[in-house]
Amino acid sequence: MTHVVVLGSANMDLVVRVARAPRHGETVTGREFRTAPGGKGANQAIAAARCGATVSMIGAVGDDGFGTRLRSALEHSGVDTDLLRTVEGRSGTAHIVVDDDGGNAIVVIPGANGTVDHLVPGDEGLIATADVLLLQLEIPLAAVVAGARAARAHGVRTVLTPSPARPLPPELLGAVDLLVANESEALALTGRADPVDAAHDLLADVPEVVVTLGSAGSFHLRRDAEPLAVAAPRVTAVDTTGAGDTFVGALAVALAEGRPVQDALRWAAAAAALCVQREGASASMPYRSEIDTRFTS
C-alpha cells in the first residue's frame, strides 16, 4: 500500500456562513457558525487516507480542547499521529467566511503550528519510509526545507503546495519534485498575469508543475513532456474549503500508485468535485469508493 507522510499544519476551522462576504469596513449578519478540524497538512493527510493510502502526520497541536479534537479527527480517518506532537498553548485556528457562491476567505492563526520549525528525532526516519512527502507553508519555512531535504536524501518524492504563497528559497525548490499551486498562488509566486505563463516560469525551478484553475480544471507541465490540460467535472459548489487539499491528497496517491498523469489528474479532479458539493473541509472529503464511482460515471 502507498505510504504518504505529511509534514504540515493542523488547525481548528471556525466557519461562518454568509450570503456574501463583508467588504472592508462593513459588518454583515451571518446565519451559521461551526467548528471543524482542518489545516492544510491535516486536510491533505485525511484526503490521502480516504483515498486508500497509509498516512502518517508530522506536526503539532496545542494542549487545549481543539488539539484533542484535531488528533481524534486524524485518527478517525486512519492517519497515524505518533509523530504529531502536543505542545503547551493553543492549537492553530483558521477563521473562514463562506458565501452563498461557495467561495471563501480565510485568516490563519498558527498557534502550535508555529513551533514546528525543525525536524525532531524520528521525523526523518518516518519520511524515509514514505513513497511521497506532502508539504505546505502553514508551518515555519525552516521545517519545510528540512523535510524536503530529508525526502531528497532518501529518494522520496516531494509534493509542495505553496500556500500561503510566499517567496520560495532555492534550497526548497531544489528538493521539490512536484509543485501544485492554485491560480492565485501561481500568479503571486511569479508576478505573471496568466496562469499558464506562471506555470512555465515555475518549471524553471522545479521539474513538474500543476496549476489548478477551479472549475476550469488544471494545467500540467513537466520538463520531459507535452503540456496537459484537464477539465474539471461540472458541479454546483456548496463550499470550496478543502477542495485544493483534497485534490493534492488524491493526486499524490494516484501518482504514487503509478497511474498515468492524465488519469491521476482526472481522478484528483473527481475527488475535488465531490468535496465542493459538501460543507466543511476534512468532513467533506470523499472516500476512494466514491471517487472511483464519480471517475467512471
PDB file of C-alpha atoms in Angstrom:
ATOM      1  CA  MET A   1       0.000   0.000   0.000  1.00  0.00           C
ATOM      2  CA  THR A   2       1.170   3.521  -0.792  1.00  0.00           C
ATOM      3  CA  HIS A   3       2.686   5.328   2.205  1.00  0.00           C
ATOM      4  CA  VAL A   4       2.176   9.101   2.386  1.00  0.00           C
ATOM      5  CA  VAL A   5       3.843  11.260   5.037  1.00  0.00           C
ATOM      6  CA  VAL A   6       2.515  14.769   5.633  1.00  0.00           C
ATOM      7  CA  LEU A   7       4.643  17.425   7.315  1.00  0.00           C
ATOM      8  CA  GLY A   8       2.343  20.333   7.981  1.00  0.00           C
ATOM      9  CA  SER A   9      -0.348  22.148   9.893  1.00  0.00           C
ATOM     10  CA  ALA A  10      -3.399  21.140  11.864  1.00  0.00           C
ATOM     11  CA  ASN A  11      -5.969  23.865  12.574  1.00  0.00           C
ATOM     12  CA  MET A  12      -9.427  24.064  14.004  1.00  0.00           C
ATOM     13  CA  ASP A  13     -11.607  25.759  11.393  1.00  0.00           C
ATOM     14  CA  LEU A  14     -14.004  28.386  12.744  1.00  0.00           C
ATOM     15  CA  VAL A  15     -16.515  28.745   9.924  1.00  0.00           C
ATOM     16  CA  VAL A  16     -19.137  31.437   9.361  1.00  0.00           C
ATOM     17  CA  ARG A  17     -21.677  31.196   6.533  1.00  0.00           C
ATOM     18  CA  VAL A  18     -22.978  34.429   4.998  1.00  0.00           C
ATOM     19  CA  ALA A  19     -24.913  35.449   1.912  1.00  0.00           C
ATOM     20  CA  ARG A  20     -21.869  37.431   0.806  1.00  0.00           C
ATOM     21  CA  ALA A  21     -18.524  38.236   2.413  1.00  0.00           C
ATOM     22  CA  PRO A  22     -18.198  41.695   4.018  1.00  0.00           C
ATOM     23  CA  ARG A  23     -16.278  44.414   2.231  1.00  0.00           C
ATOM     24  CA  HIS A  24     -13.591  46.393   4.033  1.00  0.00           C
ATOM     25  CA  GLY A  25     -15.144  48.251   6.972  1.00  0.00           C
ATOM     26  CA  GLU A  26     -18.525  46.542   6.539  1.00  0.00           C
ATOM     27  CA  THR A  27     -20.472  44.400   9.017  1.00  0.00           C
ATOM     28  CA  VAL A  28     -22.812  41.699   7.734  1.00  0.00           C
ATOM     29  CA  THR A  29     -25.029  39.201   9.527  1.00  0.00           C
ATOM     30  CA  GLY A  30     -24.120  35.550   9.213  1.00  0.00           C
ATOM     31  CA  ARG A  31     -26.563  32.703   9.539  1.00  0.00           C
ATOM     32  CA  GLU A  32     -24.414  29.836  10.814  1.00  0.00           C
ATOM     33  CA  PHE A  33     -21.258  29.180  12.830  1.00  0.00           C
ATOM     34  CA  ARG A  34     -19.486  25.866  13.317  1.00  0.00           C
ATOM     35  CA  THR A  35     -16.107  24.428  14.194  1.00  0.00           C
ATOM     36  CA  ALA A  36     -14.456  21.663  12.207  1.00  0.00           C
ATOM     37  CA  PRO A  37     -10.978  20.076  12.036  1.00  0.00           C
ATOM     38  CA  GLY A  38      -8.803  21.482   9.248  1.00  0.00           C
ATOM     39  CA  GLY A  39      -5.389  22.907   8.389  1.00  0.00           C
ATOM     40  CA  LYS A  40      -3.707  22.222   5.066  1.00  0.00           C
ATOM     41  CA  GLY A  41      -1.475  19.496   6.456  1.00  0.00           C
ATOM     42  CA  ALA A  42      -4.242  17.655   8.275  1.00  0.00           C
ATOM     43  CA  ASN A  43      -6.604  18.114   5.340  1.00  0.00           C
ATOM     44  CA  GLN A  44      -4.146  16.566   2.905  1.00  0.00           C
ATOM     45  CA  ALA A  45      -3.450  13.740   5.340  1.00  0.00           C
ATOM     46  CA  ILE A  46      -7.141  12.919   5.690  1.00  0.00           C
ATOM     47  CA  ALA A  47      -7.702  13.218   1.932  1.00  0.00           C
ATOM     48  CA  ALA A  48      -4.851  10.797   1.181  1.00  0.00           C
ATOM     49  CA  ALA A  49      -6.032   8.349   3.852  1.00  0.00           C
ATOM     50  CA  ARG A  50      -9.567   8.343   2.459  1.00  0.00           C
ATOM     51  CA  CYS A  51      -8.047   7.707  -0.972  1.00  0.00           C
ATOM     52  CA  GLY A  52      -6.652   4.436   0.344  1.00  0.00           C
ATOM     53  CA  ALA A  53      -3.071   5.296   1.345  1.00  0.00           C
ATOM     54  CA  THR A  54      -1.306   4.577   4.605  1.00  0.00           C
ATOM     55  CA  VAL A  55      -0.752   8.074   6.001  1.00  0.00           C
ATOM     56  CA  SER A  56       1.417   9.485   8.789  1.00  0.00           C
ATOM     57  CA  MET A  57       1.270  13.059  10.086  1.00  0.00           C
ATOM     58  CA  ILE A  58       4.174  15.128  11.423  1.00  0.00           C
ATOM     59  CA  GLY A  59       3.234  18.404  13.107  1.00  0.00           C
ATOM     60  CA  ALA A  60       1.918  19.831  16.361  1.00  0.00           C
ATOM     61  CA  VAL A  61      -1.311  20.630  18.181  1.00  0.00           C
ATOM     62  CA  GLY A  62      -1.827  22.529  21.425  1.00  0.00           C
ATOM     63  CA  ASP A  63      -2.734  21.075  24.793  1.00  0.00           C
ATOM     64  CA  ASP A  64      -6.230  22.556  24.510  1.00  0.00           C
ATOM     65  CA  GLY A  65      -9.577  21.070  23.551  1.00  0.00           C
ATOM     66  CA  PHE A  66      -9.010  21.862  19.894  1.00  0.00           C
ATOM     67  CA  GLY A  67      -5.813  19.815  19.976  1.00  0.00           C
ATOM     68  CA  THR A  68      -7.678  16.806  21.324  1.00  0.00           C
ATOM     69  CA  ARG A  69     -10.317  17.124  18.613  1.00  0.00           C
ATOM     70  CA  LEU A  70      -7.742  17.542  15.853  1.00  0.00           C
ATOM     71  CA  ARG A  71      -5.837  14.421  16.859  1.00  0.00           C
ATOM     72  CA  SER A  72      -9.064  12.463  17.151  1.00  0.00           C
ATOM     73  CA  ALA A  73     -10.245  13.548  13.697  1.00  0.00           C
ATOM     74  CA  LEU A  74      -6.986  12.427  12.099  1.00  0.00           C
ATOM     75  CA  GLU A  75      -7.031   9.087  13.851  1.00  0.00           C
ATOM     76  CA  HIS A  76     -10.702   8.553  12.966  1.00  0.00           C
ATOM     77  CA  SER A  77      -9.733   8.831   9.285  1.00  0.00           C
ATOM     78  CA  GLY A  78      -6.920   6.315   9.763  1.00  0.00           C
ATOM     79  CA  VAL A  79      -3.984   8.755   9.956  1.00  0.00           C
ATOM     80  CA  ASP A  80      -1.070   7.718  12.175  1.00  0.00           C
ATOM     81  CA  THR A  81      -0.408  10.510  14.703  1.00  0.00           C
ATOM     82  CA  ASP A  82       2.536   9.045  16.619  1.00  0.00           C
ATOM     83  CA  LEU A  83       4.726  11.984  15.497  1.00  0.00           C
ATOM     84  CA  LEU A  84       2.035  14.638  15.844  1.00  0.00           C
ATOM     85  CA  ARG A  85       3.333  16.283  18.984  1.00  0.00           C
ATOM     86  CA  THR A  86       1.338  18.093  21.650  1.00  0.00           C
ATOM     87  CA  VAL A  87       2.853  21.390  22.817  1.00  0.00           C
ATOM     88  CA  GLU A  88       1.901  23.843  25.532  1.00  0.00           C
ATOM     89  CA  GLY A  89      -0.514  26.518  24.382  1.00  0.00           C
ATOM     90  CA  ARG A  90      -3.240  26.921  21.801  1.00  0.00           C
ATOM     91  CA  SER A  91      -3.750  24.880  18.659  1.00  0.00           C
ATOM     92  CA  GLY A  92      -3.781  26.608  15.296  1.00  0.00           C
ATOM     93  CA  THR A  93      -7.057  28.070  14.087  1.00  0.00           C
ATOM     94  CA  ALA A  94      -8.429  29.140  10.711  1.00  0.00           C
ATOM     95  CA  HIS A  95     -11.190  31.752  10.606  1.00  0.00           C
ATOM     96  CA  ILE A  96     -13.243  31.137   7.460  1.00  0.00           C
ATOM     97  CA  VAL A  97     -16.064  33.085   5.830  1.00  0.00           C
ATOM     98  CA  VAL A  98     -18.058  31.060   3.271  1.00  0.00           C
ATOM     99  CA  ASP A  99     -20.529  32.841   0.971  1.00  0.00           C
ATOM    100  CA  ASP A 100     -23.540  31.553  -0.929  1.00  0.00           C
ATOM    101  CA  ASP A 101     -21.482  31.123  -4.105  1.00  0.00           C
ATOM    102  CA  GLY A 102     -19.284  28.600  -2.302  1.00  0.00           C
ATOM    103  CA  GLY A 103     -16.290  30.959  -2.183  1.00  0.00           C
ATOM    104  CA  ASN A 104     -14.267  31.537   0.959  1.00  0.00           C
ATOM    105  CA  ALA A 105     -11.877  33.936   2.661  1.00  0.00           C
ATOM    106  CA  ILE A 106      -9.544  32.630   5.375  1.00  0.00           C
ATOM    107  CA  VAL A 107      -7.368  34.035   8.161  1.00  0.00           C
ATOM    108  CA  VAL A 108      -4.988  31.527   9.785  1.00  0.00           C
ATOM    109  CA  ILE A 109      -3.579  31.857  13.329  1.00  0.00           C
ATOM    110  CA  PRO A 110      -0.608  29.424  13.528  1.00  0.00           C
ATOM    111  CA  GLY A 111      -0.716  28.582  17.252  1.00  0.00           C
ATOM    112  CA  ALA A 112       1.050  25.267  17.856  1.00  0.00           C
ATOM    113  CA  ASN A 113       1.955  25.011  14.180  1.00  0.00           C
ATOM    114  CA  GLY A 114       4.458  27.816  14.756  1.00  0.00           C
ATOM    115  CA  THR A 115       6.535  25.522  16.978  1.00  0.00           C
ATOM    116  CA  VAL A 116       7.224  23.122  14.085  1.00  0.00           C
ATOM    117  CA  ASP A 117      10.405  24.881  12.980  1.00  0.00           C
ATOM    118  CA  HIS A 118      12.714  21.864  12.724  1.00  0.00           C
ATOM    119  CA  LEU A 119      12.649  18.079  12.497  1.00  0.00           C
ATOM    120  CA  VAL A 120      12.800  16.179  15.771  1.00  0.00           C
ATOM    121  CA  PRO A 121      14.113  12.632  16.379  1.00  0.00           C
ATOM    122  CA  GLY A 122      12.017  10.163  14.442  1.00  0.00           C
ATOM    123  CA  ASP A 123      10.788  12.604  11.793  1.00  0.00           C
ATOM    124  CA  GLU A 124      13.479  11.893   9.193  1.00  0.00           C
ATOM    125  CA  GLY A 125      13.225   8.162   9.787  1.00  0.00           C
ATOM    126  CA  LEU A 126       9.484   8.294   9.098  1.00  0.00           C
ATOM    127  CA  ILE A 127       9.968  10.419   5.983  1.00  0.00           C
ATOM    128  CA  ALA A 128      12.494   7.863   4.705  1.00  0.00           C
ATOM    129  CA  THR A 129       9.806   5.151   4.738  1.00  0.00           C
ATOM    130  CA  ALA A 130       7.375   7.130   2.568  1.00  0.00           C
ATOM    131  CA  ASP A 131       6.552   6.890  -1.116  1.00  0.00           C
ATOM    132  CA  VAL A 132       5.670  10.585  -1.127  1.00  0.00           C
ATOM    133  CA  LEU A 133       6.046  13.528   1.254  1.00  0.00           C
ATOM    134  CA  LEU A 134       3.402  16.274   1.210  1.00  0.00           C
ATOM    135  CA  LEU A 135       4.450  19.784   2.249  1.00  0.00           C
ATOM    136  CA  GLN A 136       2.642  23.118   2.581  1.00  0.00           C
ATOM    137  CA  LEU A 137       3.597  26.517   4.026  1.00  0.00           C
ATOM    138  CA  GLU A 138       1.453  26.810   7.178  1.00  0.00           C
ATOM    139  CA  ILE A 139       4.402  25.816   9.396  1.00  0.00           C
ATOM    140  CA  PRO A 140       7.750  27.645   9.625  1.00  0.00           C
ATOM    141  CA  LEU A 141       9.722  27.518   6.397  1.00  0.00           C
ATOM    142  CA  ALA A 142      12.784  26.047   8.112  1.00  0.00           C
ATOM    143  CA  ALA A 143      10.900  22.821   8.839  1.00  0.00           C
ATOM    144  CA  VAL A 144       9.524  22.656   5.286  1.00  0.00           C
ATOM    145  CA  VAL A 145      13.058  22.954   3.888  1.00  0.00           C
ATOM    146  CA  ALA A 146      14.359  20.340   6.339  1.00  0.00           C
ATOM    147  CA  GLY A 147      11.580  17.945   5.384  1.00  0.00           C
ATOM    148  CA  ALA A 148      12.193  18.391   1.666  1.00  0.00           C
ATOM    149  CA  ARG A 149      15.923  17.835   2.112  1.00  0.00           C
ATOM    150  CA  ALA A 150      15.302  14.684   4.148  1.00  0.00           C
ATOM    151  CA  ALA A 151      12.990  13.355   1.457  1.00  0.00           C
ATOM    152  CA  ARG A 152      15.515  14.090  -1.275  1.00  0.00           C
ATOM    153  CA  ALA A 153      18.280  12.359   0.719  1.00  0.00           C
ATOM    154  CA  HIS A 154      16.176   9.194   0.942  1.00  0.00           C
ATOM    155  CA  GLY A 155      14.797   9.217  -2.596  1.00  0.00           C
ATOM    156  CA  VAL A 156      11.253  10.120  -1.525  1.00  0.00           C
ATOM    157  CA  ARG A 157       9.071  12.069  -3.950  1.00  0.00           C
ATOM    158  CA  THR A 158       8.181  15.515  -2.580  1.00  0.00           C
ATOM    159  CA  VAL A 159       4.991  17.415  -3.419  1.00  0.00           C
ATOM    160  CA  LEU A 160       4.758  21.056  -2.313  1.00  0.00           C
ATOM    161  CA  THR A 161       1.613  23.164  -2.060  1.00  0.00           C
ATOM    162  CA  PRO A 162       2.919  26.769  -1.854  1.00  0.00           C
ATOM    163  CA  SER A 163       0.146  28.046   0.400  1.00  0.00           C
ATOM    164  CA  PRO A 164       0.038  30.631   1.770  1.00  0.00           C
ATOM    165  CA  ALA A 165       2.093  31.934  -1.140  1.00  0.00           C
ATOM    166  CA  ARG A 166       5.464  33.458  -0.266  1.00  0.00           C
ATOM    167  CA  PRO A 167       8.903  33.656  -1.886  1.00  0.00           C
ATOM    168  CA  LEU A 168      10.385  30.165  -2.055  1.00  0.00           C
ATOM    169  CA  PRO A 169      14.115  29.775  -1.337  1.00  0.00           C
ATOM    170  CA  PRO A 170      16.296  27.889  -3.836  1.00  0.00           C
ATOM    171  CA  GLU A 171      17.165  25.250  -1.230  1.00  0.00           C
ATOM    172  CA  LEU A 172      13.482  24.318  -1.016  1.00  0.00           C
ATOM    173  CA  LEU A 173      12.747  24.420  -4.741  1.00  0.00           C
ATOM    174  CA  GLY A 174      15.826  22.315  -5.393  1.00  0.00           C
ATOM    175  CA  ALA A 175      14.373  19.497  -3.292  1.00  0.00           C
ATOM    176  CA  VAL A 176      10.802  19.607  -4.675  1.00  0.00           C
ATOM    177  CA  ASP A 177       9.699  17.113  -7.316  1.00  0.00           C
ATOM    178  CA  LEU A 178       6.160  18.413  -7.945  1.00  0.00           C
ATOM    179  CA  LEU A 179       4.710  21.831  -7.146  1.00  0.00           C
ATOM    180  CA  VAL A 180       0.897  22.059  -7.044  1.00  0.00           C
ATOM    181  CA  ALA A 181      -0.366  25.653  -6.895  1.00  0.00           C
ATOM    182  CA  ASN A 182      -3.769  27.180  -7.420  1.00  0.00           C
ATOM    183  CA  GLU A 183      -4.128  30.052  -9.863  1.00  0.00           C
ATOM    184  CA  SER A 184      -3.691  32.852  -7.336  1.00  0.00           C
ATOM    185  CA  GLU A 185      -0.629  31.185  -5.787  1.00  0.00           C
ATOM    186  CA  ALA A 186       0.988  30.657  -9.173  1.00  0.00           C
ATOM    187  CA  LEU A 187       0.441  34.286 -10.113  1.00  0.00           C
ATOM    188  CA  ALA A 188       1.718  35.526  -6.748  1.00  0.00           C
ATOM    189  CA  LEU A 189       4.875  33.428  -6.995  1.00  0.00           C
ATOM    190  CA  THR A 190       5.755  34.597 -10.494  1.00  0.00           C
ATOM    191  CA  GLY A 191       4.203  38.042 -10.893  1.00  0.00           C
ATOM    192  CA  ARG A 192       2.562  36.843 -14.092  1.00  0.00           C
ATOM    193  CA  ALA A 193      -0.995  37.747 -15.163  1.00  0.00           C
ATOM    194  CA  ASP A 194      -1.710  34.419 -16.860  1.00  0.00           C
ATOM    195  CA  PRO A 195      -1.605  31.066 -15.009  1.00  0.00           C
ATOM    196  CA  VAL A 196      -0.195  29.171 -17.986  1.00  0.00           C
ATOM    197  CA  ASP A 197       2.678  31.630 -18.244  1.00  0.00           C
ATOM    198  CA  ALA A 198       3.138  31.281 -14.484  1.00  0.00           C
ATOM    199  CA  ALA A 199       3.336  27.500 -14.794  1.00  0.00           C
ATOM    200  CA  HIS A 200       6.079  27.805 -17.422  1.00  0.00           C
ATOM    201  CA  ASP A 201       8.018  30.161 -15.145  1.00  0.00           C
ATOM    202  CA  LEU A 202       7.723  27.759 -12.211  1.00  0.00           C
ATOM    203  CA  LEU A 203       9.028  24.935 -14.375  1.00  0.00           C
ATOM    204  CA  ALA A 204      12.390  26.684 -14.380  1.00  0.00           C
ATOM    205  CA  ASP A 205      12.659  25.938 -10.647  1.00  0.00           C
ATOM    206  CA  VAL A 206      11.035  22.508 -10.259  1.00  0.00           C
ATOM    207  CA  PRO A 207      10.789  19.565 -12.665  1.00  0.00           C
ATOM    208  CA  GLU A 208       6.987  19.252 -12.601  1.00  0.00           C
ATOM    209  CA  VAL A 209       4.149  21.748 -12.033  1.00  0.00           C
ATOM    210  CA  VAL A 210       0.382  21.536 -11.707  1.00  0.00           C
ATOM    211  CA  VAL A 211      -1.688  24.720 -11.593  1.00  0.00           C
ATOM    212  CA  THR A 212      -5.292  24.214 -10.504  1.00  0.00           C
ATOM    213  CA  LEU A 213      -7.886  26.515 -12.043  1.00  0.00           C
ATOM    214  CA  GLY A 214     -11.021  25.763 -10.009  1.00  0.00           C
ATOM    215  CA  SER A 215     -13.991  24.950 -12.209  1.00  0.00           C
ATOM    216  CA  ALA A 216     -11.742  25.345 -15.282  1.00  0.00           C
ATOM    217  CA  GLY A 217      -9.722  22.256 -14.319  1.00  0.00           C
ATOM    218  CA  SER A 218      -5.938  22.024 -14.111  1.00  0.00           C
ATOM    219  CA  PHE A 219      -2.806  22.517 -16.206  1.00  0.00           C
ATOM    220  CA  HIS A 220       0.212  20.197 -16.004  1.00  0.00           C
ATOM    221  CA  LEU A 221       3.770  20.825 -17.145  1.00  0.00           C
ATOM    222  CA  ARG A 222       6.786  18.544 -16.967  1.00  0.00           C
ATOM    223  CA  ARG A 223      10.168  19.211 -18.475  1.00  0.00           C
ATOM    224  CA  ASP A 224      10.186  15.989 -20.500  1.00  0.00           C
ATOM    225  CA  ALA A 225       6.530  16.007 -21.617  1.00  0.00           C
ATOM    226  CA  GLU A 226       3.969  17.997 -23.580  1.00  0.00           C
ATOM    227  CA  PRO A 227       1.680  20.402 -21.656  1.00  0.00           C
ATOM    228  CA  LEU A 228      -1.541  18.807 -20.477  1.00  0.00           C
ATOM    229  CA  ALA A 229      -4.864  20.471 -19.676  1.00  0.00           C
ATOM    230  CA  VAL A 230      -7.518  18.511 -17.786  1.00  0.00           C
ATOM    231  CA  ALA A 231     -11.114  19.672 -17.414  1.00  0.00           C
ATOM    232  CA  ALA A 232     -12.934  19.616 -14.083  1.00  0.00           C
ATOM    233  CA  PRO A 233     -16.299  17.868 -13.664  1.00  0.00           C
ATOM    234  CA  ARG A 234     -19.281  20.217 -13.853  1.00  0.00           C
ATOM    235  CA  VAL A 235     -20.837  20.528 -10.404  1.00  0.00           C
ATOM    236  CA  THR A 236     -22.591  23.128  -8.267  1.00  0.00           C
ATOM    237  CA  ALA A 237     -20.232  24.210  -5.475  1.00  0.00           C
ATOM    238  CA  VAL A 238     -21.600  24.498  -1.947  1.00  0.00           C
ATOM    239  CA  ASP A 239     -18.292  25.122  -0.147  1.00  0.00           C
ATOM    240  CA  THR A 240     -14.846  25.169  -1.763  1.00  0.00           C
ATOM    241  CA  THR A 241     -12.976  24.949   1.562  1.00  0.00           C
ATOM    242  CA  GLY A 242     -10.608  21.982   1.437  1.00  0.00           C
ATOM    243  CA  ALA A 243     -11.061  21.307  -2.276  1.00  0.00           C
ATOM    244  CA  GLY A 244      -7.439  22.110  -3.109  1.00  0.00           C
ATOM    245  CA  ASP A 245      -6.157  19.862  -0.337  1.00  0.00           C
ATOM    246  CA  THR A 246      -8.467  17.086  -1.482  1.00  0.00           C
ATOM    247  CA  PHE A 247      -7.049  17.437  -4.998  1.00  0.00           C
ATOM    248  CA  VAL A 248      -3.447  17.287  -3.758  1.00  0.00           C
ATOM    249  CA  GLY A 249      -4.044  14.311  -1.467  1.00  0.00           C
ATOM    250  CA  ALA A 250      -5.787  12.359  -4.213  1.00  0.00           C
ATOM    251  CA  LEU A 251      -3.204  13.323  -6.846  1.00  0.00           C
ATOM    252  CA  ALA A 252      -0.318  12.234  -4.618  1.00  0.00           C
ATOM    253  CA  VAL A 253      -1.915   8.837  -4.022  1.00  0.00           C
ATOM    254  CA  ALA A 254      -2.746   8.314  -7.699  1.00  0.00           C
ATOM    255  CA  LEU A 255       0.756   9.208  -8.872  1.00  0.00           C
ATOM    256  CA  ALA A 256       2.387   7.071  -6.167  1.00  0.00           C
ATOM    257  CA  GLU A 257       0.276   4.144  -7.366  1.00  0.00           C
ATOM    258  CA  GLY A 258       1.741   4.600 -10.829  1.00  0.00           C
ATOM    259  CA  ARG A 259      -1.276   5.993 -12.661  1.00  0.00           C
ATOM    260  CA  PRO A 260      -0.585   7.951 -15.858  1.00  0.00           C
ATOM    261  CA  VAL A 261      -0.542  11.692 -15.217  1.00  0.00           C
ATOM    262  CA  GLN A 262      -3.751  12.412 -17.133  1.00  0.00           C
ATOM    263  CA  ASP A 263      -5.676   9.718 -15.254  1.00  0.00           C
ATOM    264  CA  ALA A 264      -4.212  10.889 -11.943  1.00  0.00           C
ATOM    265  CA  LEU A 265      -5.292  14.479 -12.620  1.00  0.00           C
ATOM    266  CA  ARG A 266      -8.790  13.401 -13.644  1.00  0.00           C
ATOM    267  CA  TRP A 267      -9.133  11.196 -10.545  1.00  0.00           C
ATOM    268  CA  ALA A 268      -7.982  14.056  -8.318  1.00  0.00           C
ATOM    269  CA  ALA A 269     -10.429  16.394 -10.051  1.00  0.00           C
ATOM    270  CA  ALA A 270     -13.241  13.932  -9.367  1.00  0.00           C
ATOM    271  CA  ALA A 271     -12.271  13.913  -5.682  1.00  0.00           C
ATOM    272  CA  ALA A 272     -12.279  17.719  -5.522  1.00  0.00           C
ATOM    273  CA  ALA A 273     -15.628  17.881  -7.314  1.00  0.00           C
ATOM    274  CA  LEU A 274     -17.174  15.645  -4.668  1.00  0.00           C
ATOM    275  CA  CYS A 275     -15.621  17.786  -1.928  1.00  0.00           C
ATOM    276  CA  VAL A 276     -17.080  21.109  -3.101  1.00  0.00           C
ATOM    277  CA  GLN A 277     -20.608  19.683  -3.121  1.00  0.00           C
ATOM    278  CA  ARG A 278     -20.472  19.289   0.673  1.00  0.00           C
ATOM    279  CA  GLU A 279     -19.888  21.672   3.553  1.00  0.00           C
ATOM    280  CA  GLY A 280     -16.660  21.721   5.541  1.00  0.00           C
ATOM    281  CA  ALA A 281     -13.052  20.862   4.849  1.00  0.00           C
ATOM    282  CA  SER A 282     -11.989  17.441   6.143  1.00  0.00           C
ATOM    283  CA  ALA A 283     -15.607  16.400   6.706  1.00  0.00           C
ATOM    284  CA  SER A 284     -16.381  16.888   3.015  1.00  0.00           C
ATOM    285  CA  MET A 285     -13.515  14.788   1.689  1.00  0.00           C
ATOM    286  CA  PRO A 286     -14.621  11.710  -0.256  1.00  0.00           C
ATOM    287  CA  TYR A 287     -13.570   8.096   0.165  1.00  0.00           C
ATOM    288  CA  ARG A 288     -11.872   6.097  -2.567  1.00  0.00           C
ATOM    289  CA  SER A 289     -15.031   4.185  -3.498  1.00  0.00           C
ATOM    290  CA  GLU A 290     -16.890   7.467  -4.063  1.00  0.00           C
ATOM    291  CA  ILE A 291     -14.099   8.850  -6.229  1.00  0.00           C
ATOM    292  CA  ASP A 292     -13.931   5.686  -8.305  1.00  0.00           C
ATOM    293  CA  THR A 293     -17.670   5.883  -8.910  1.00  0.00           C
ATOM    294  CA  ARG A 294     -17.513   9.554  -9.889  1.00  0.00           C
ATOM    295  CA  PHE A 295     -14.410   8.986 -12.024  1.00  0.00           C
ATOM    296  CA  THR A 296     -16.071   6.284 -14.130  1.00  0.00           C
ATOM    297  CA  SER A 297     -19.533   7.874 -14.358  1.00  0.00           C
TER     298      SER A 297
END
